[in-house]
Structure formats: C-alpha cells, structure tokens
Amino acid sequence: MPNRAPNRAPNRAPNKARSGGPAIPLARWADRQLKTLAAETASPRIAALDGATLMGERGSNGVYTINGPVSAGLGGSRLMPTRDGGWFALTLIRAEDRQLLPALFGDETIAIADNAAIAAAVLARDCADLVTRGRDLGLPVASAHETPASPPVEIMTRGPPRDRPRGHRPLVIDLSAIWAGPLAGHLLWLAGADVVKVESLTRPDLIRRDDPATFDLINQGKASILVDFADAAQKAELVGLIRRADVVIESSRPRALRHLGIDADALVRAVPGLVWLTVTGHGARGEAANWTGIGNDCGVAAGLSRALAEASGTMGYVGDAIADPLTGIVAAREGWRALQDGGARRIGFAMSAIAARALAEERAHDAAALTRELRAWAAAVGQRFPTVARRPLWGEVRPLGADTPRYLPGLAACRSTAC
C-alpha cells in the first residue's frame, strides 16, 4: 500500500462550518469536551477542532443519508418494533452475525438475508427477550427503552506511579479498531504523543480497507506494526513493547484480550504509571463486559432514539454511530488526565453510558435547543448526512506494518534469521 502523504499546509486550520444538513444532536456537548481537552493539553490542533466535525466527518466522507430507523450509511443497524410495543436495535455488519439469526429467533427457516423477514420475526417477539438472547449470542443489540448497565467511566485497577520528566513524549500503544479507540489515540497524537497502531496479521482494522478516508484522518501520524496473535513469540514481543509504554488503548472483550495473551490488570499493577484505556460497548466489568456493542446500537441503549421519539414522535437513529466519537473524546481526556497524575490505572469506558451522560448533560445545559435539534433531525429523513469540510492531514498515513522493525526489533531479527 503506498504512503498517503500529509497535507503540506500545516498552518491551515480546518473549517468549522457545515456546508449543509441539520445539526447533529450532542455536537455542542462534544464541542465543550474538546475545548476542555484543548485547554488541558495546550494543543492548538485540538483547539482547532469542533464537535460537529468529529461527529460528522465519517458520514460526510461516505456521503451518508439520514435514514430514520435504519442507520446512516450502509444501513447495517436497524430499529424495529416488537410485539410488546418496544423497539429493538440489531446491527448486522459481519456475515457471521447473520448466521446467528436462526438462534436469535429460534427459527431455522428464517431468511437471514431478508430484512423484511427479520423485521417480521422481531415483531412477533418481545423486546427484552430479544436483547437478552442477542447478547448471549454475542450480537450487537439494544432496546430503545433500556438504561445503561455500567458507569460511563470507571477506574478498574490501580498501580504504582511514575515520575515523567518535563517534556516527556508519551508512548501510546493503540490496539483498538474502527472509530472510538482510534479517535482517542488520534487526539492524544494531536496533543503530542508518539502513537503506535497495532493490527492483527489475520484481522487488520476493517476501516483501513472499507473507509480509507476516515481511517486516514484518525490514524494519521501513527506508526504501524503488524502482529500475528497466533504466534506466542510475537505476542511476547508486543507485551514487551507495552511494558515500555505510557498509555495502551484497547477495545476487546475480556475473552478476546486473554486470547491475545494480554493481562491488562496485571500489567497495570506491575508497570509504574501505565495508563490503560479499555473501550467497551456497555461496560468493562461483570456480565456487561461480554456484551457486544457498536456505535449505533450503543446510542439506542443510551436513550437517544427514545429522546428523538419524545421530541418528534418519530423513532430513529441519531447521528452516525454517535457513541463512538463521544467516547473517543472522553477517553482521550481521561487518558491525558491520568498521564498528568502519574499513577498507573486501568480505566473502563462504556459507550452506551457515555452517550447517556452526554444526553443528560445536554438536556441540563439547554433542553430547548436539544429538542429543536432532535426535531430537525427527525424531519431530515431522506436528506444527505450533514457535510463538513475535510480536515487536513498533518501527518503521514503509514502502510500496514511499516514500523514493525522499529518498535519490535526482536521480532524483526527473528524473521530475518527464520528462527
């Protein structure tokens, strides 16, 4: 893959103005969090950002449409009524998820590629039962009427402190994928960190291929390393790199993290000052830690679709995978604060709960403005997603695995000798 070169006009700040479309609800909340982050990091590049841009650039890049009860873009998530009067959100963006639909509905004859047949099956069942069964199966599901099961931000483990010299450049290891975690890494890079993106040999970040415009924006400037997680020596080499890091970002469920050979809590307790950011759909502890969550269905679980219906009388999705950018901003802020404090800690982030907190705080801040925005969003079904000016690339987008020898020299030496 060729390098994608950075924009060569580093003094040109991105245009904050939208060129069309309704305001994205909660963009003003995101804007306030960015202003706080900019002040705390003293980063002029973060100060140049705004909430509408970070929440709208993926939909703008993809020329998405506002689709009401179908998510923006390719429509991978759908809100469907149930027989008990509820609304059930089901996200199907992976082929293997559709293979689980017969188990979800208890019907081996269901046409798994037929969205109308799926909607009919949902309408014949109760919402809570579908959510419970879907989460047991590992499907990204939600109810428009639920309450998040976990706190938005939670300190899970603490470890010894580390004194960092003045001017120290933090090393961030980004094991996450898609949007929320990589956005947090991107914001830390804008604040001056050295960020290393780690991808699996067998499962690279999907948006590198499927959404390169967004991938470039939130992964620019990051080094790229490639690891075969089926190889014990390569996993050990990665753990060695993590032990030298200041921050780790990951978005794996507990079983997946164990499969990677990584014990996050043990590392936080052992490595002075290590800040570990765990991004989850619904929580990092207990039963909720095993629930799959993606930005659109997490927004539904947060109550955003219910708020839309209360304001407009119409049920639908709000924004584009709205819980992702909200969580990325919060995770970057909390990670930066932990770095300044110096103590090692593992911090869990629940996307559904962060979106719920944003909704509650925005209502308290300006309920009338939020209601107007929700009504305008409902009225915009069928219109193009809000468009924003594309941000410049300040840094190079590295080819997949280009920096493995630099950050994992033992692995590179082993490969050269075929050991």
Short mmCIF file of C-alpha atoms in Angstrom, two decimals:
data_model
loop_
_atom_site.label_atom_id
_atom_site.label_comp_id
_atom_site.label_asym_id
_atom_site.label_seq_id
_atom_site.Cartn_x
_atom_site.Cartn_y
_atom_site.Cartn_z
CA MET A 1 0.00 0.00 0.00
CA PRO A 2 1.51 3.40 -0.91
CA ASN A 3 2.01 6.08 1.72
CA ARG A 4 -0.68 8.74 1.86
CA ALA A 5 1.23 11.98 2.23
CA PRO A 6 0.30 14.65 4.74
CA ASN A 7 -1.16 17.98 3.78
CA ARG A 8 1.71 20.45 3.34
CA ALA A 9 -0.12 23.47 4.74
CA PRO A 10 0.35 22.91 8.49
CA ASN A 11 -0.89 26.36 9.47
CA ARG A 12 -4.26 25.90 7.81
CA ALA A 13 -6.93 25.11 10.43
CA PRO A 14 -9.94 23.04 9.43
CA ASN A 15 -13.10 24.89 8.51
CA LYS A 16 -15.62 24.51 11.31
CA ALA A 17 -18.65 25.44 9.23
CA ARG A 18 -21.05 22.81 8.00
CA SER A 19 -21.90 23.15 4.34
CA GLY A 20 -25.31 21.57 4.69
CA GLY A 21 -27.66 19.38 6.71
CA PRO A 22 -29.18 19.61 10.18
CA ALA A 23 -27.10 20.00 13.31
CA ILE A 24 -26.04 16.69 14.84
CA PRO A 25 -27.61 16.43 18.29
CA LEU A 26 -24.97 16.38 21.07
CA ALA A 27 -22.36 18.04 18.84
CA ARG A 28 -22.39 21.04 21.20
CA TRP A 29 -21.68 18.69 24.13
CA ALA A 30 -18.76 17.19 22.21
CA ASP A 31 -17.54 20.69 21.44
CA ARG A 32 -17.38 21.56 25.13
CA GLN A 33 -15.37 18.41 25.90
CA LEU A 34 -12.92 19.26 23.11
CA LYS A 35 -12.45 22.75 24.47
CA THR A 36 -11.60 21.27 27.87
CA LEU A 37 -9.16 18.82 26.29
CA ALA A 38 -7.53 21.60 24.27
CA ALA A 39 -7.05 23.71 27.39
CA GLU A 40 -5.59 20.82 29.39
CA THR A 41 -3.20 19.66 26.66
CA ALA A 42 -2.35 23.17 25.39
CA SER A 43 -2.67 21.72 21.87
CA PRO A 44 -3.52 24.26 19.15
CA ARG A 45 -4.51 21.44 16.81
CA ILE A 46 -7.12 20.16 19.26
CA ALA A 47 -8.25 23.76 19.80
CA ALA A 48 -8.90 23.94 16.05
CA LEU A 49 -11.35 21.02 16.21
CA ASP A 50 -15.06 21.17 16.88
CA GLY A 51 -17.71 18.65 17.83
CA ALA A 52 -19.66 18.88 14.59
CA THR A 53 -16.57 17.98 12.57
CA LEU A 54 -15.52 14.96 14.64
CA MET A 55 -19.08 13.62 14.81
CA GLY A 56 -19.88 14.31 11.18
CA GLU A 57 -16.75 13.63 9.19
CA ARG A 58 -17.31 9.88 8.73
CA GLY A 59 -20.83 10.42 7.40
CA SER A 60 -19.64 13.32 5.30
CA ASN A 61 -16.76 11.29 3.85
CA GLY A 62 -19.14 8.48 2.94
CA VAL A 63 -21.92 10.73 1.59
CA TYR A 64 -24.33 9.10 4.06
CA THR A 65 -28.06 9.63 4.19
CA ILE A 66 -30.22 10.16 7.29
CA ASN A 67 -32.43 7.06 7.24
CA GLY A 68 -34.64 7.22 10.33
CA PRO A 69 -34.95 3.70 11.78
CA VAL A 70 -32.10 2.48 9.56
CA SER A 71 -28.59 3.66 10.42
CA ALA A 72 -26.83 6.17 8.21
CA GLY A 73 -24.51 4.93 5.53
CA LEU A 74 -24.86 1.28 4.52
CA GLY A 75 -27.73 0.67 6.92
CA GLY A 76 -26.02 -2.02 8.96
CA SER A 77 -28.16 -1.32 12.03
CA ARG A 78 -31.97 -1.33 12.14
CA LEU A 79 -34.54 -0.27 14.71
CA MET A 80 -37.63 -2.49 14.59
CA PRO A 81 -40.86 -2.59 16.62
CA THR A 82 -41.59 -5.60 18.83
CA ARG A 83 -44.93 -7.13 19.77
CA ASP A 84 -44.88 -5.64 23.29
CA GLY A 85 -44.56 -2.07 21.98
CA GLY A 86 -40.79 -1.87 22.29
CA TRP A 87 -38.11 -1.01 19.76
CA PHE A 88 -35.24 -3.43 19.14
CA ALA A 89 -31.92 -2.39 17.56
CA LEU A 90 -29.99 -5.06 15.68
CA THR A 91 -26.65 -4.42 14.00
CA LEU A 92 -25.57 -6.82 11.25
CA ILE A 93 -22.31 -5.69 9.70
CA ARG A 94 -20.48 -9.04 9.80
CA ALA A 95 -21.50 -12.08 7.76
CA GLU A 96 -21.12 -14.31 10.82
CA ASP A 97 -23.73 -12.26 12.69
CA ARG A 98 -26.41 -13.18 10.18
CA GLN A 99 -25.55 -16.83 10.73
CA LEU A 100 -26.69 -16.38 14.34
CA LEU A 101 -30.19 -15.18 13.42
CA PRO A 102 -31.81 -18.66 13.50
CA ALA A 103 -30.60 -18.98 17.10
CA LEU A 104 -31.78 -15.46 17.95
CA PHE A 105 -35.30 -16.16 16.72
CA GLY A 106 -35.43 -19.88 17.45
CA ASP A 107 -36.31 -20.42 13.81
CA GLU A 108 -34.04 -22.42 11.50
CA THR A 109 -36.12 -21.39 8.47
CA ILE A 110 -35.61 -17.62 8.79
CA ALA A 111 -34.28 -15.99 5.62
CA ILE A 112 -31.17 -14.41 7.12
CA ALA A 113 -30.52 -12.10 4.16
CA ASP A 114 -34.10 -10.78 4.02
CA ASN A 115 -34.52 -7.64 6.11
CA ALA A 116 -38.31 -7.78 5.81
CA ALA A 117 -38.33 -11.34 7.17
CA ILE A 118 -36.08 -10.27 10.04
CA ALA A 119 -38.39 -7.36 10.87
CA ALA A 120 -41.40 -9.70 10.87
CA ALA A 121 -39.59 -12.06 13.25
CA VAL A 122 -38.79 -9.16 15.58
CA LEU A 123 -42.41 -8.00 15.53
CA ALA A 124 -43.52 -11.47 16.69
CA ARG A 125 -41.34 -11.36 19.83
CA ASP A 126 -40.83 -9.30 23.00
CA CYS A 127 -38.04 -6.73 23.09
CA ALA A 128 -36.39 -7.76 26.38
CA ASP A 129 -36.25 -11.40 25.32
CA LEU A 130 -34.55 -10.47 22.04
CA VAL A 131 -31.99 -8.29 23.81
CA THR A 132 -31.16 -11.00 26.35
CA ARG A 133 -30.81 -13.72 23.75
CA GLY A 134 -28.92 -11.49 21.34
CA ARG A 135 -26.35 -10.51 23.95
CA ASP A 136 -25.91 -14.13 24.99
CA LEU A 137 -25.11 -14.90 21.33
CA GLY A 138 -22.62 -12.03 21.04
CA LEU A 139 -24.77 -9.92 18.71
CA PRO A 140 -24.73 -6.09 18.86
CA VAL A 141 -28.29 -5.45 20.05
CA ALA A 142 -30.11 -2.91 22.21
CA SER A 143 -33.52 -1.75 23.38
CA ALA A 144 -34.66 1.83 22.96
CA HIS A 145 -36.10 1.58 26.47
CA GLU A 146 -33.15 0.28 28.48
CA THR A 147 -30.87 2.04 30.94
CA PRO A 148 -27.09 1.60 30.61
CA ALA A 149 -25.81 -1.14 32.89
CA SER A 150 -22.45 0.42 33.77
CA PRO A 151 -20.97 3.78 34.74
CA PRO A 152 -19.62 5.83 31.81
CA VAL A 153 -16.06 5.96 33.19
CA GLU A 154 -14.69 3.56 35.79
CA ILE A 155 -11.26 3.05 37.32
CA MET A 156 -10.84 -0.72 37.38
CA THR A 157 -7.27 -1.26 38.60
CA ARG A 158 -4.55 0.92 40.10
CA GLY A 159 -0.79 0.52 40.09
CA PRO A 160 2.40 2.33 41.11
CA PRO A 161 3.14 5.89 39.98
CA ARG A 162 5.79 7.08 37.59
CA ASP A 163 7.60 10.40 37.55
CA ARG A 164 7.88 11.65 33.99
CA PRO A 165 10.47 14.32 33.16
CA ARG A 166 9.29 17.65 31.86
CA GLY A 167 8.80 17.48 28.09
CA HIS A 168 8.47 13.68 28.07
CA ARG A 169 6.68 12.48 24.92
CA PRO A 170 4.21 9.75 25.91
CA LEU A 171 4.28 6.46 24.01
CA VAL A 172 0.75 5.27 23.21
CA ILE A 173 0.05 1.71 22.01
CA ASP A 174 -3.27 1.65 20.14
CA LEU A 175 -4.66 -1.89 19.95
CA SER A 176 -8.18 -0.69 19.12
CA ALA A 177 -10.03 -0.59 15.81
CA ILE A 178 -12.83 1.15 13.92
CA TRP A 179 -13.59 4.56 15.50
CA ALA A 180 -13.83 5.26 19.25
CA GLY A 181 -10.43 3.90 20.34
CA PRO A 182 -8.51 5.11 17.27
CA LEU A 183 -10.08 8.56 17.71
CA ALA A 184 -8.81 8.66 21.30
CA GLY A 185 -5.34 7.74 20.00
CA HIS A 186 -5.62 10.42 17.32
CA LEU A 187 -6.45 13.10 19.88
CA LEU A 188 -3.51 12.04 22.04
CA TRP A 189 -1.29 12.25 18.93
CA LEU A 190 -2.58 15.78 18.33
CA ALA A 191 -1.60 16.51 21.95
CA GLY A 192 1.98 15.43 21.17
CA ALA A 193 2.12 11.69 21.92
CA ASP A 194 4.01 9.08 19.90
CA VAL A 195 1.21 6.70 18.88
CA VAL A 196 1.75 3.18 17.56
CA LYS A 197 -1.17 1.42 15.90
CA VAL A 198 -1.10 -2.37 16.33
CA GLU A 199 -3.04 -4.54 13.89
CA SER A 200 -3.57 -8.26 13.62
CA LEU A 201 -1.99 -10.15 10.75
CA THR A 202 -5.25 -12.00 10.15
CA ARG A 203 -7.74 -9.21 11.02
CA PRO A 204 -6.41 -5.72 10.25
CA ASP A 205 -8.60 -2.76 11.12
CA LEU A 206 -11.59 -3.06 8.80
CA ILE A 207 -11.85 0.64 8.04
CA ARG A 208 -8.34 0.69 6.60
CA ARG A 209 -9.97 -1.11 3.66
CA ASP A 210 -13.64 -0.16 3.91
CA ASP A 211 -13.40 3.53 4.83
CA PRO A 212 -9.92 4.81 3.97
CA ALA A 213 -10.98 8.47 4.12
CA THR A 214 -11.92 8.16 7.80
CA PHE A 215 -9.05 5.78 8.52
CA ASP A 216 -6.56 8.37 7.27
CA LEU A 217 -8.00 11.14 9.43
CA ILE A 218 -7.95 9.25 12.73
CA ASN A 219 -4.75 7.24 12.14
CA GLN A 220 -2.53 9.87 10.53
CA GLY A 221 0.81 10.25 12.23
CA LYS A 222 0.64 6.86 13.94
CA ALA A 223 3.33 4.28 13.43
CA SER A 224 2.00 0.93 12.14
CA ILE A 225 3.02 -2.51 13.36
CA LEU A 226 1.62 -5.90 12.42
CA VAL A 227 1.47 -8.84 14.85
CA ASP A 228 0.47 -12.47 14.37
CA PHE A 229 -1.51 -13.11 17.55
CA ALA A 230 -1.36 -16.85 16.90
CA ASP A 231 2.40 -16.73 17.46
CA ALA A 232 3.48 -16.82 21.11
CA ALA A 233 6.84 -15.15 20.40
CA GLN A 234 5.18 -12.24 18.63
CA LYS A 235 2.67 -11.78 21.44
CA ALA A 236 5.51 -11.77 23.98
CA GLU A 237 7.37 -9.15 21.95
CA LEU A 238 4.23 -6.98 21.93
CA VAL A 239 3.86 -7.30 25.70
CA GLY A 240 7.45 -6.13 26.00
CA LEU A 241 6.55 -3.03 23.99
CA ILE A 242 3.51 -2.43 26.20
CA ARG A 243 5.76 -2.52 29.27
CA ARG A 244 7.69 0.43 27.81
CA ALA A 245 4.52 2.40 27.03
CA ASP A 246 2.78 5.22 28.84
CA VAL A 247 -0.74 4.51 27.51
CA VAL A 248 -2.50 1.50 26.00
CA ILE A 249 -5.84 1.75 24.18
CA GLU A 250 -7.87 -1.40 23.51
CA SER A 251 -11.45 -2.31 22.76
CA SER A 252 -11.53 -6.09 23.23
CA ARG A 253 -13.97 -8.12 25.26
CA PRO A 254 -12.32 -9.99 28.18
CA ARG A 255 -12.12 -13.34 26.40
CA ALA A 256 -10.57 -11.76 23.30
CA LEU A 257 -7.97 -9.94 25.38
CA ARG A 258 -6.99 -13.17 27.10
CA HIS A 259 -6.69 -14.80 23.67
CA LEU A 260 -4.17 -12.12 22.76
CA GLY A 261 -2.09 -13.24 25.71
CA ILE A 262 -2.51 -9.90 27.48
CA ASP A 263 -3.41 -9.48 31.17
CA ALA A 264 -4.28 -5.80 31.39
CA ASP A 265 -4.81 -5.68 35.15
CA ALA A 266 -1.53 -7.48 35.88
CA LEU A 267 0.38 -5.09 33.61
CA VAL A 268 -1.17 -2.02 35.24
CA ARG A 269 -0.23 -3.33 38.68
CA ALA A 270 3.33 -4.10 37.53
CA VAL A 271 4.30 -1.20 35.24
CA PRO A 272 4.70 2.18 37.00
CA GLY A 273 2.49 4.88 35.53
CA LEU A 274 0.90 2.71 32.83
CA VAL A 275 -2.48 4.13 31.77
CA TRP A 276 -4.72 1.51 30.21
CA LEU A 277 -7.87 2.66 28.39
CA THR A 278 -10.47 -0.09 27.85
CA VAL A 279 -13.22 0.97 25.42
CA THR A 280 -16.37 -1.18 25.62
CA GLY A 281 -19.91 -1.12 24.36
CA HIS A 282 -21.66 -1.48 27.69
CA GLY A 283 -19.09 -1.79 30.48
CA ALA A 284 -15.79 -3.37 31.45
CA ARG A 285 -16.95 -5.44 34.43
CA GLY A 286 -19.40 -8.22 35.07
CA GLU A 287 -21.92 -9.52 32.57
CA ALA A 288 -21.97 -6.27 30.57
CA ALA A 289 -18.27 -6.70 29.71
CA ASN A 290 -19.22 -9.62 27.46
CA TRP A 291 -21.92 -7.75 25.56
CA THR A 292 -21.05 -6.66 22.04
CA GLY A 293 -21.76 -3.03 21.32
CA ILE A 294 -21.27 -0.87 18.21
CA GLY A 295 -21.79 2.87 18.00
CA ASN A 296 -25.30 2.85 16.56
CA ASP A 297 -26.86 0.30 18.91
CA CYS A 298 -24.99 1.81 21.88
CA GLY A 299 -26.63 5.13 21.03
CA VAL A 300 -30.01 3.39 21.15
CA ALA A 301 -29.15 1.82 24.53
CA ALA A 302 -28.22 5.31 25.77
CA GLY A 303 -31.77 6.54 25.21
CA LEU A 304 -31.05 8.73 22.18
CA SER A 305 -33.68 7.12 19.95
CA ARG A 306 -36.21 7.36 22.78
CA ALA A 307 -35.32 11.05 23.16
CA LEU A 308 -35.84 11.51 19.42
CA ALA A 309 -39.29 9.91 19.65
CA GLU A 310 -40.23 12.04 22.66
CA ALA A 311 -39.20 15.22 20.86
CA SER A 312 -40.59 14.44 17.41
CA GLY A 313 -42.94 11.46 17.63
CA THR A 314 -40.62 9.56 15.29
CA MET A 315 -38.31 6.68 16.22
CA GLY A 316 -34.91 6.53 14.57
CA TYR A 317 -31.15 6.69 14.88
CA VAL A 318 -29.45 9.91 15.98
CA GLY A 319 -26.19 10.79 14.25
CA ASP A 320 -23.78 8.26 12.81
CA ALA A 321 -22.62 5.62 15.32
CA ILE A 322 -22.88 8.53 17.72
CA ALA A 323 -21.50 6.75 20.79
CA ASP A 324 -18.13 6.23 19.05
CA PRO A 325 -16.93 9.83 18.67
CA LEU A 326 -18.37 10.82 22.06
CA THR A 327 -16.42 8.00 23.69
CA GLY A 328 -13.22 8.74 21.79
CA ILE A 329 -13.19 12.30 23.08
CA VAL A 330 -13.90 11.25 26.68
CA ALA A 331 -11.26 8.50 26.60
CA ALA A 332 -8.60 10.91 25.33
CA ARG A 333 -9.43 13.42 28.04
CA GLU A 334 -9.38 10.84 30.84
CA GLY A 335 -6.19 9.30 29.48
CA TRP A 336 -4.43 12.66 29.39
CA ARG A 337 -5.51 13.46 32.93
CA ALA A 338 -4.22 10.10 34.15
CA LEU A 339 -0.87 10.79 32.50
CA GLN A 340 -0.58 14.10 34.30
CA ASP A 341 -1.44 12.46 37.62
CA GLY A 342 1.29 9.83 37.13
CA GLY A 343 -0.41 6.86 38.77
CA ALA A 344 -0.91 3.62 36.87
CA ARG A 345 -4.56 2.76 36.31
CA ARG A 346 -6.90 0.87 34.05
CA ILE A 347 -9.93 2.94 33.05
CA GLY A 348 -13.06 1.38 31.56
CA PHE A 349 -15.34 3.32 29.19
CA ALA A 350 -18.90 2.23 28.39
CA MET A 351 -20.05 3.77 25.10
CA SER A 352 -23.77 3.45 25.90
CA ALA A 353 -23.31 5.12 29.29
CA ILE A 354 -21.13 7.91 27.89
CA ALA A 355 -23.79 8.72 25.30
CA ALA A 356 -26.44 8.64 28.03
CA ARG A 357 -24.39 11.03 30.16
CA ALA A 358 -23.93 13.36 27.19
CA LEU A 359 -27.69 13.35 26.61
CA ALA A 360 -28.45 14.12 30.26
CA GLU A 361 -25.86 16.88 30.48
CA GLU A 362 -27.00 18.48 27.23
CA ARG A 363 -30.59 18.48 28.49
CA ALA A 364 -29.44 20.22 31.65
CA HIS A 365 -27.36 22.67 29.61
CA ASP A 366 -30.03 23.71 27.07
CA ALA A 367 -33.07 21.45 26.84
CA ALA A 368 -34.90 23.69 24.38
CA ALA A 369 -32.00 23.73 21.90
CA LEU A 370 -31.62 19.96 22.16
CA THR A 371 -35.32 19.46 21.46
CA ARG A 372 -35.11 21.69 18.39
CA GLU A 373 -32.12 19.72 17.12
CA LEU A 374 -33.84 16.38 17.65
CA ARG A 375 -36.94 17.58 15.82
CA ALA A 376 -34.85 18.89 12.93
CA TRP A 377 -33.02 15.57 12.78
CA ALA A 378 -36.30 13.63 12.58
CA ALA A 379 -37.54 15.95 9.85
CA ALA A 380 -34.39 15.39 7.78
CA VAL A 381 -35.02 11.70 6.98
CA GLY A 382 -34.08 11.10 3.36
CA GLN A 383 -31.65 14.00 3.27
CA ARG A 384 -27.89 13.80 3.00
CA PHE A 385 -25.97 13.47 6.25
CA PRO A 386 -24.52 16.82 7.41
CA THR A 387 -21.44 17.64 5.40
CA VAL A 388 -18.26 19.10 6.90
CA ALA A 389 -15.07 20.37 5.33
CA ARG A 390 -12.39 17.70 5.30
CA ARG A 391 -9.66 18.20 7.86
CA PRO A 392 -6.06 18.36 6.62
CA LEU A 393 -3.65 15.52 7.17
CA TRP A 394 -0.94 16.82 9.48
CA GLY A 395 0.96 13.53 9.46
CA GLU A 396 1.75 10.61 7.17
CA VAL A 397 -0.58 7.60 6.99
CA ARG A 398 1.80 4.69 7.34
CA PRO A 399 1.47 1.49 5.27
CA LEU A 400 0.31 -1.57 7.19
CA GLY A 401 3.16 -2.97 9.27
CA ALA A 402 5.73 -0.45 8.03
CA ASP A 403 7.12 0.26 11.51
CA THR A 404 7.26 -3.26 12.93
CA PRO A 405 11.09 -3.44 12.81
CA ARG A 406 11.40 -0.13 14.64
CA TYR A 407 9.14 -0.97 17.57
CA LEU A 408 9.52 -4.76 17.68
CA PRO A 409 13.22 -5.22 16.81
CA GLY A 410 13.40 -8.68 18.36
CA LEU A 411 10.59 -9.85 16.11
CA ALA A 412 12.26 -8.34 13.07
CA ALA A 413 15.57 -10.07 13.91
CA CYS A 414 13.79 -13.38 14.37
CA ARG A 415 12.15 -13.08 10.98
CA SER A 416 15.44 -12.27 9.29
CA THR A 417 17.02 -15.48 10.63
CA ALA A 418 13.87 -17.58 10.15
CA CYS A 419 14.05 -18.62 13.80
#
